[in-house]
mmCIF file of N, CA and C in Angstrom:
data_model
loop_
_atom_site.group_PDB
_atom_site.id
_atom_site.type_symbol
_atom_site.label_atom_id
_atom_site.label_comp_id
_atom_site.label_asym_id
_atom_site.label_seq_id
_atom_site.Cartn_x
_atom_site.Cartn_y
_atom_site.Cartn_z
ATOM 1 N N MET T 1 94.051 120.115 86.863
ATOM 2 C CA MET T 1 95.387 120.242 87.376
ATOM 3 C C MET T 1 96.353 119.593 86.378
ATOM 4 N N ALA T 2 97.345 120.346 85.941
ATOM 5 C CA ALA T 2 98.266 119.818 85.029
ATOM 6 C C ALA T 2 99.679 120.019 85.551
ATOM 7 N N ILE T 3 100.450 118.927 85.567
ATOM 8 C CA ILE T 3 101.802 118.973 86.056
ATOM 9 C C ILE T 3 102.746 118.740 84.824
ATOM 10 N N LYS T 4 103.657 119.642 84.663
ATOM 11 C CA LYS T 4 104.660 119.513 83.599
ATOM 12 C C LYS T 4 105.898 118.843 84.138
ATOM 13 N N LEU T 5 106.388 117.802 83.479
ATOM 14 C CA LEU T 5 107.558 117.087 83.962
ATOM 15 C C LEU T 5 108.777 117.338 83.141
ATOM 16 N N GLN T 6 109.859 117.498 83.783
ATOM 17 C CA GLN T 6 111.202 117.586 83.193
ATOM 18 C C GLN T 6 111.992 116.445 83.583
ATOM 19 N N MET T 7 112.121 115.443 82.758
ATOM 20 C CA MET T 7 112.842 114.198 83.095
ATOM 21 C C MET T 7 114.359 114.445 83.182
ATOM 22 N N LEU T 8 114.935 113.900 84.203
ATOM 23 C CA LEU T 8 116.315 113.944 84.412
ATOM 24 C C LEU T 8 116.962 112.585 84.213
ATOM 25 N N THR T 9 116.224 111.640 83.720
ATOM 26 C CA THR T 9 116.611 110.264 83.517
ATOM 27 C C THR T 9 116.199 109.830 82.124
ATOM 28 N N GLU T 10 116.910 108.858 81.568
ATOM 29 C CA GLU T 10 116.440 108.350 80.251
ATOM 30 C C GLU T 10 115.989 106.853 80.369
ATOM 31 N N ASP T 11 116.027 106.342 81.616
ATOM 32 C CA ASP T 11 115.652 104.976 81.913
ATOM 33 C C ASP T 11 114.148 104.850 81.715
ATOM 34 N N PRO T 12 113.705 103.998 80.780
ATOM 35 C CA PRO T 12 112.269 103.840 80.473
ATOM 36 C C PRO T 12 111.424 103.381 81.701
ATOM 37 N N LYS T 13 111.976 102.582 82.515
ATOM 38 C CA LYS T 13 111.265 102.109 83.693
ATOM 39 C C LYS T 13 111.035 103.209 84.718
ATOM 40 N N GLU T 14 112.059 104.029 84.904
ATOM 41 C CA GLU T 14 111.991 105.170 85.778
ATOM 42 C C GLU T 14 111.018 106.143 85.295
ATOM 43 N N ILE T 15 111.075 106.438 83.904
ATOM 44 C CA ILE T 15 110.123 107.370 83.347
ATOM 45 C C ILE T 15 108.718 106.965 83.518
ATOM 46 N N GLU T 16 108.472 105.642 83.306
ATOM 47 C CA GLU T 16 107.103 105.188 83.513
ATOM 48 C C GLU T 16 106.630 105.277 84.941
ATOM 49 N N LEU T 17 107.526 105.011 85.881
ATOM 50 C CA LEU T 17 107.207 105.179 87.281
ATOM 51 C C LEU T 17 106.899 106.662 87.616
ATOM 52 N N ILE T 18 107.652 107.555 87.124
ATOM 53 C CA ILE T 18 107.428 109.016 87.370
ATOM 54 C C ILE T 18 106.132 109.471 86.764
ATOM 55 N N GLU T 19 105.845 109.053 85.553
ATOM 56 C CA GLU T 19 104.609 109.428 84.926
ATOM 57 C C GLU T 19 103.367 108.901 85.671
ATOM 58 N N ARG T 20 103.567 107.653 86.162
ATOM 59 C CA ARG T 20 102.396 107.099 86.960
ATOM 60 C C ARG T 20 102.243 107.799 88.278
ATOM 61 N N TYR T 21 103.335 108.230 88.917
ATOM 62 C CA TYR T 21 103.299 108.936 90.171
ATOM 63 C C TYR T 21 102.531 110.240 90.034
ATOM 64 N N TRP T 22 102.759 110.957 88.936
ATOM 65 C CA TRP T 22 102.205 112.278 88.723
ATOM 66 C C TRP T 22 100.858 112.286 87.983
ATOM 67 N N ALA T 23 100.425 111.082 87.453
ATOM 68 C CA ALA T 23 99.217 111.002 86.638
ATOM 69 C C ALA T 23 97.969 111.364 87.449
ATOM 70 N N VAL T 24 97.102 112.249 86.831
ATOM 71 C CA VAL T 24 95.826 112.604 87.434
ATOM 72 C C VAL T 24 94.698 112.305 86.476
ATOM 73 N N ASP T 25 93.487 112.119 86.977
ATOM 74 C CA ASP T 25 92.355 111.876 86.149
ATOM 75 C C ASP T 25 91.651 113.253 85.858
ATOM 76 N N GLU T 26 90.477 113.221 85.206
ATOM 77 C CA GLU T 26 89.787 114.416 84.767
ATOM 78 C C GLU T 26 89.411 115.320 85.931
ATOM 79 N N SER T 27 89.169 114.748 87.082
ATOM 80 C CA SER T 27 88.790 115.518 88.259
ATOM 81 C C SER T 27 89.933 116.053 89.049
ATOM 82 N N GLY T 28 91.195 115.746 88.637
ATOM 83 C CA GLY T 28 92.352 116.195 89.347
ATOM 84 C C GLY T 28 92.836 115.241 90.444
ATOM 85 N N GLN T 29 92.294 114.088 90.506
ATOM 86 C CA GLN T 29 92.696 113.119 91.519
ATOM 87 C C GLN T 29 93.808 112.222 91.008
ATOM 88 N N TYR T 30 94.693 111.902 91.901
ATOM 89 C CA TYR T 30 95.836 110.974 91.389
ATOM 90 C C TYR T 30 95.264 109.659 91.051
ATOM 91 N N VAL T 31 95.800 109.133 89.950
ATOM 92 C CA VAL T 31 95.276 107.860 89.449
ATOM 93 C C VAL T 31 95.740 106.677 90.349
ATOM 94 N N GLU T 32 96.900 106.738 90.817
ATOM 95 C CA GLU T 32 97.413 105.659 91.653
ATOM 96 C C GLU T 32 97.899 106.119 93.005
ATOM 97 N N LYS T 33 97.691 105.346 94.031
ATOM 98 C CA LYS T 33 98.157 105.679 95.358
ATOM 99 C C LYS T 33 99.697 105.426 95.434
ATOM 100 N N VAL T 34 100.358 106.218 96.204
ATOM 101 C CA VAL T 34 101.773 106.069 96.340
ATOM 102 C C VAL T 34 102.181 104.656 96.796
ATOM 103 N N GLY T 35 101.430 104.089 97.711
ATOM 104 C CA GLY T 35 101.690 102.713 98.192
ATOM 105 C C GLY T 35 101.721 101.666 97.091
ATOM 106 N N ALA T 36 100.910 101.925 96.047
ATOM 107 C CA ALA T 36 100.825 100.948 94.994
ATOM 108 C C ALA T 36 102.015 101.054 94.030
ATOM 109 N N LEU T 37 102.762 102.130 94.188
ATOM 110 C CA LEU T 37 103.934 102.377 93.241
ATOM 111 C C LEU T 37 105.279 101.994 93.865
ATOM 112 N N THR T 38 105.292 101.813 95.192
ATOM 113 C CA THR T 38 106.577 101.601 95.876
ATOM 114 C C THR T 38 107.365 100.394 95.449
ATOM 115 N N ASP T 39 106.653 99.373 94.993
ATOM 116 C CA ASP T 39 107.332 98.110 94.561
ATOM 117 C C ASP T 39 107.540 98.019 93.039
ATOM 118 N N VAL T 40 107.226 99.020 92.314
ATOM 119 C CA VAL T 40 107.410 99.022 90.834
ATOM 120 C C VAL T 40 108.834 98.919 90.406
ATOM 121 N N ILE T 41 109.711 99.634 91.131
ATOM 122 C CA ILE T 41 111.138 99.683 90.855
ATOM 123 C C ILE T 41 111.887 99.413 92.168
ATOM 124 N N GLU T 42 112.973 98.737 92.058
ATOM 125 C CA GLU T 42 113.805 98.502 93.230
ATOM 126 C C GLU T 42 114.622 99.739 93.587
ATOM 127 N N MET T 43 114.476 100.184 94.819
ATOM 128 C CA MET T 43 115.222 101.364 95.320
ATOM 129 C C MET T 43 116.117 100.961 96.441
ATOM 130 N N ALA T 44 117.173 101.761 96.633
ATOM 131 C CA ALA T 44 118.141 101.487 97.712
ATOM 132 C C ALA T 44 117.372 101.525 99.066
ATOM 133 N N PRO T 45 117.839 100.777 100.031
ATOM 134 C CA PRO T 45 117.237 100.830 101.382
ATOM 135 C C PRO T 45 117.198 102.205 101.888
ATOM 136 N N GLY T 46 116.091 102.672 102.478
ATOM 137 C CA GLY T 46 115.996 103.941 103.085
ATOM 138 C C GLY T 46 115.516 105.046 102.164
ATOM 139 N N VAL T 47 115.432 104.730 100.885
ATOM 140 C CA VAL T 47 115.074 105.769 99.865
ATOM 141 C C VAL T 47 113.595 105.748 99.742
ATOM 142 N N THR T 48 112.926 106.900 99.880
ATOM 143 C CA THR T 48 111.482 107.025 99.700
ATOM 144 C C THR T 48 111.160 107.182 98.248
ATOM 145 N N LEU T 49 109.950 106.865 97.838
ATOM 146 C CA LEU T 49 109.515 107.049 96.508
ATOM 147 C C LEU T 49 109.581 108.498 96.094
ATOM 148 N N ALA T 50 109.197 109.361 96.922
ATOM 149 C CA ALA T 50 109.182 110.821 96.641
ATOM 150 C C ALA T 50 110.642 111.338 96.338
ATOM 151 N N SER T 51 111.555 110.883 97.213
ATOM 152 C CA SER T 51 113.012 111.315 96.973
ATOM 153 C C SER T 51 113.535 110.672 95.717
ATOM 154 N N PHE T 52 113.207 109.413 95.442
ATOM 155 C CA PHE T 52 113.654 108.772 94.178
ATOM 156 C C PHE T 52 113.129 109.553 93.007
ATOM 157 N N ILE T 53 111.921 109.938 93.002
ATOM 158 C CA ILE T 53 111.340 110.678 91.884
ATOM 159 C C ILE T 53 111.923 112.046 91.744
ATOM 160 N N ARG T 54 112.095 112.728 92.894
ATOM 161 C CA ARG T 54 112.730 114.111 92.895
ATOM 162 C C ARG T 54 114.092 114.120 92.223
ATOM 163 N N GLN T 55 114.839 113.039 92.512
ATOM 164 C CA GLN T 55 116.211 112.956 91.884
ATOM 165 C C GLN T 55 116.185 112.708 90.423
ATOM 166 N N ARG T 56 115.080 112.317 89.875
ATOM 167 C CA ARG T 56 115.014 111.898 88.457
ATOM 168 C C ARG T 56 114.040 112.811 87.604
ATOM 169 N N CYS T 57 113.397 113.762 88.335
ATOM 170 C CA CYS T 57 112.433 114.578 87.559
ATOM 171 C C CYS T 57 112.205 115.883 88.302
ATOM 172 N N ASN T 58 112.047 116.958 87.529
ATOM 173 C CA ASN T 58 111.541 118.203 88.079
ATOM 174 C C ASN T 58 110.096 118.325 87.669
ATOM 175 N N ALA T 59 109.218 118.716 88.625
ATOM 176 C CA ALA T 59 107.783 118.833 88.333
ATOM 177 C C ALA T 59 107.364 120.271 88.530
ATOM 178 N N PHE T 60 106.514 120.767 87.613
ATOM 179 C CA PHE T 60 106.025 122.164 87.657
ATOM 180 C C PHE T 60 104.563 122.151 87.567
ATOM 181 N N ASP T 61 103.936 122.933 88.404
ATOM 182 C CA ASP T 61 102.431 122.935 88.428
ATOM 183 C C ASP T 61 101.955 124.152 87.605
ATOM 184 N N ASP T 62 101.055 123.822 86.670
ATOM 185 C CA ASP T 62 100.410 124.850 85.848
ATOM 186 C C ASP T 62 99.579 125.846 86.630
ATOM 187 N N ASN T 63 99.194 125.454 87.739
ATOM 188 C CA ASN T 63 98.382 126.337 88.595
ATOM 189 C C ASN T 63 99.212 127.254 89.585
ATOM 190 N N GLN T 64 100.509 127.162 89.447
ATOM 191 C CA GLN T 64 101.405 128.027 90.298
ATOM 192 C C GLN T 64 102.367 128.679 89.407
ATOM 193 N N VAL T 65 102.126 129.973 89.186
ATOM 194 C CA VAL T 65 103.002 130.770 88.335
ATOM 195 C C VAL T 65 103.552 131.936 89.072
ATOM 196 N N CYS T 66 104.813 132.180 89.033
ATOM 197 C CA CYS T 66 105.436 133.313 89.701
ATOM 198 C C CYS T 66 105.000 134.624 89.051
ATOM 199 N N PRO T 67 104.457 135.612 89.823
ATOM 200 C CA PRO T 67 104.035 136.860 89.258
ATOM 201 C C PRO T 67 105.150 137.766 88.718
ATOM 202 N N LYS T 68 106.357 137.533 89.201
ATOM 203 C CA LYS T 68 107.505 138.340 88.755
ATOM 204 C C LYS T 68 108.079 137.834 87.435
ATOM 205 N N CYS T 69 108.369 136.559 87.375
ATOM 206 C CA CYS T 69 109.119 135.977 86.229
ATOM 207 C C CYS T 69 108.170 135.241 85.274
ATOM 208 N N ALA T 70 106.967 134.964 85.698
ATOM 209 C CA ALA T 70 105.929 134.253 84.935
ATOM 210 C C ALA T 70 106.317 132.788 84.630
ATOM 211 N N GLU T 71 107.293 132.311 85.439
ATOM 212 C CA GLU T 71 107.667 130.842 85.301
ATOM 213 C C GLU T 71 106.765 130.006 86.175
ATOM 214 N N LEU T 72 106.614 128.720 85.731
ATOM 215 C CA LEU T 72 105.894 127.791 86.608
ATOM 216 C C LEU T 72 106.768 127.516 87.805
ATOM 217 N N ILE T 73 106.097 127.326 88.948
ATOM 218 C CA ILE T 73 106.772 127.035 90.180
ATOM 219 C C ILE T 73 106.981 125.543 90.350
ATOM 220 N N GLU T 74 108.226 125.169 90.685
ATOM 221 C CA GLU T 74 108.553 123.735 90.825
ATOM 222 C C GLU T 74 107.955 123.297 92.131
ATOM 223 N N ILE T 75 107.401 122.005 92.039
ATOM 224 C CA ILE T 75 106.897 121.349 93.209
ATOM 225 C C ILE T 75 107.673 120.082 93.539
ATOM 226 N N LYS T 76 107.743 119.727 94.778
ATOM 227 C CA LYS T 76 108.595 118.629 95.152
ATOM 228 C C LYS T 76 107.843 117.304 95.354
ATOM 229 N N ASN T 77 106.517 117.444 95.585
ATOM 230 C CA ASN T 77 105.745 116.232 95.847
ATOM 231 C C ASN T 77 104.254 116.496 95.514
ATOM 232 N N ARG T 78 103.411 115.515 95.550
ATOM 233 C CA ARG T 78 102.054 115.626 95.200
ATOM 234 C C ARG T 78 101.267 116.643 96.060
ATOM 235 N N SER T 79 101.642 116.692 97.359
ATOM 236 C CA SER T 79 100.897 117.587 98.268
ATOM 237 C C SER T 79 101.057 119.058 97.931
ATOM 238 N N GLU T 80 102.133 119.405 97.194
ATOM 239 C CA GLU T 80 102.403 120.782 96.806
ATOM 240 C C GLU T 80 101.587 121.202 95.571
ATOM 241 N N ALA T 81 101.021 120.260 94.855
ATOM 242 C CA ALA T 81 100.239 120.602 93.630
ATOM 243 C C ALA T 81 98.894 121.256 94.078
ATOM 244 N N LYS T 82 98.461 122.145 93.257
ATOM 245 C CA LYS T 82 97.177 122.861 93.504
ATOM 246 C C LYS T 82 96.177 122.489 92.401
ATOM 247 N N LYS T 83 94.939 122.420 92.757
ATOM 248 C CA LYS T 83 93.875 122.083 91.788
ATOM 249 C C LYS T 83 93.342 123.327 91.033
ATOM 250 N N VAL T 84 93.546 124.491 91.634
ATOM 251 C CA VAL T 84 93.122 125.747 91.073
ATOM 252 C C VAL T 84 94.275 126.749 91.023
ATOM 253 N N PRO T 85 94.259 127.699 90.129
ATOM 254 C CA PRO T 85 95.333 128.699 90.060
ATOM 255 C C PRO T 85 95.443 129.467 91.400
ATOM 256 N N GLN T 86 96.713 129.733 91.779
ATOM 257 C CA GLN T 86 97.038 130.337 93.026
ATOM 258 C C GLN T 86 97.394 131.829 92.815
ATOM 259 N N ARG T 87 97.062 132.665 93.840
ATOM 260 C CA ARG T 87 97.480 134.067 93.808
ATOM 261 C C ARG T 87 98.694 134.234 94.628
ATOM 262 N N TYR T 88 99.705 134.863 94.089
ATOM 263 C CA TYR T 88 101.032 135.014 94.805
ATOM 264 C C TYR T 88 101.236 136.511 95.108
ATOM 265 N N ALA T 89 101.963 136.735 96.254
ATOM 266 C CA ALA T 89 102.297 138.081 96.532
ATOM 267 C C ALA T 89 103.334 138.551 95.551
ATOM 268 N N SER T 90 103.692 139.832 95.607
ATOM 269 C CA SER T 90 104.656 140.384 94.654
ATOM 270 C C SER T 90 106.014 139.809 94.751
ATOM 271 N N GLY T 91 106.391 139.259 95.902
ATOM 272 C CA GLY T 91 107.728 138.579 96.081
ATOM 273 C C GLY T 91 107.848 137.379 95.191
ATOM 274 N N HIS T 92 109.017 137.105 94.769
ATOM 275 C CA HIS T 92 109.250 135.936 93.897
ATOM 276 C C HIS T 92 108.935 134.616 94.627
ATOM 277 N N HIS T 93 107.865 133.938 94.104
ATOM 278 C CA HIS T 93 107.457 132.589 94.590
ATOM 279 C C HIS T 93 106.978 132.628 96.028
ATOM 280 N N VAL T 94 106.381 133.722 96.493
ATOM 281 C CA VAL T 94 105.904 133.792 97.874
ATOM 282 C C VAL T 94 104.372 133.683 97.824
ATOM 283 N N LEU T 95 103.800 132.690 98.502
ATOM 284 C CA LEU T 95 102.378 132.439 98.507
ATOM 285 C C LEU T 95 101.698 133.454 99.410
ATOM 286 N N ARG T 96 100.645 134.110 98.906
ATOM 287 C CA ARG T 96 99.869 135.093 99.661
ATOM 288 C C ARG T 96 98.876 134.271 100.548
ATOM 289 N N ASP T 97 98.711 134.771 101.832
ATOM 290 C CA ASP T 97 97.761 134.108 102.718
ATOM 291 C C ASP T 97 96.338 134.454 102.318
#
């Protein structure tokens, strides 16, 4: 599983946090648990780690490619990432059952 990151921030601490959040090992497992990352950077009250990262980074999954435009599909969080390539219906970014 490979996730391509498009950084929307230039802050080195934020970039490090984002890279740690999305980092996977050889077997496709996330290297760090979300709970271990929540105290790395101070966030405003009520802001979740996932929303903090979404505001500072666009993530694209190599295993999810649109059949119409051949672009990688943007994912919003770890649970949307796929370990194997996905088959999509002919509609733009529509997952086939």
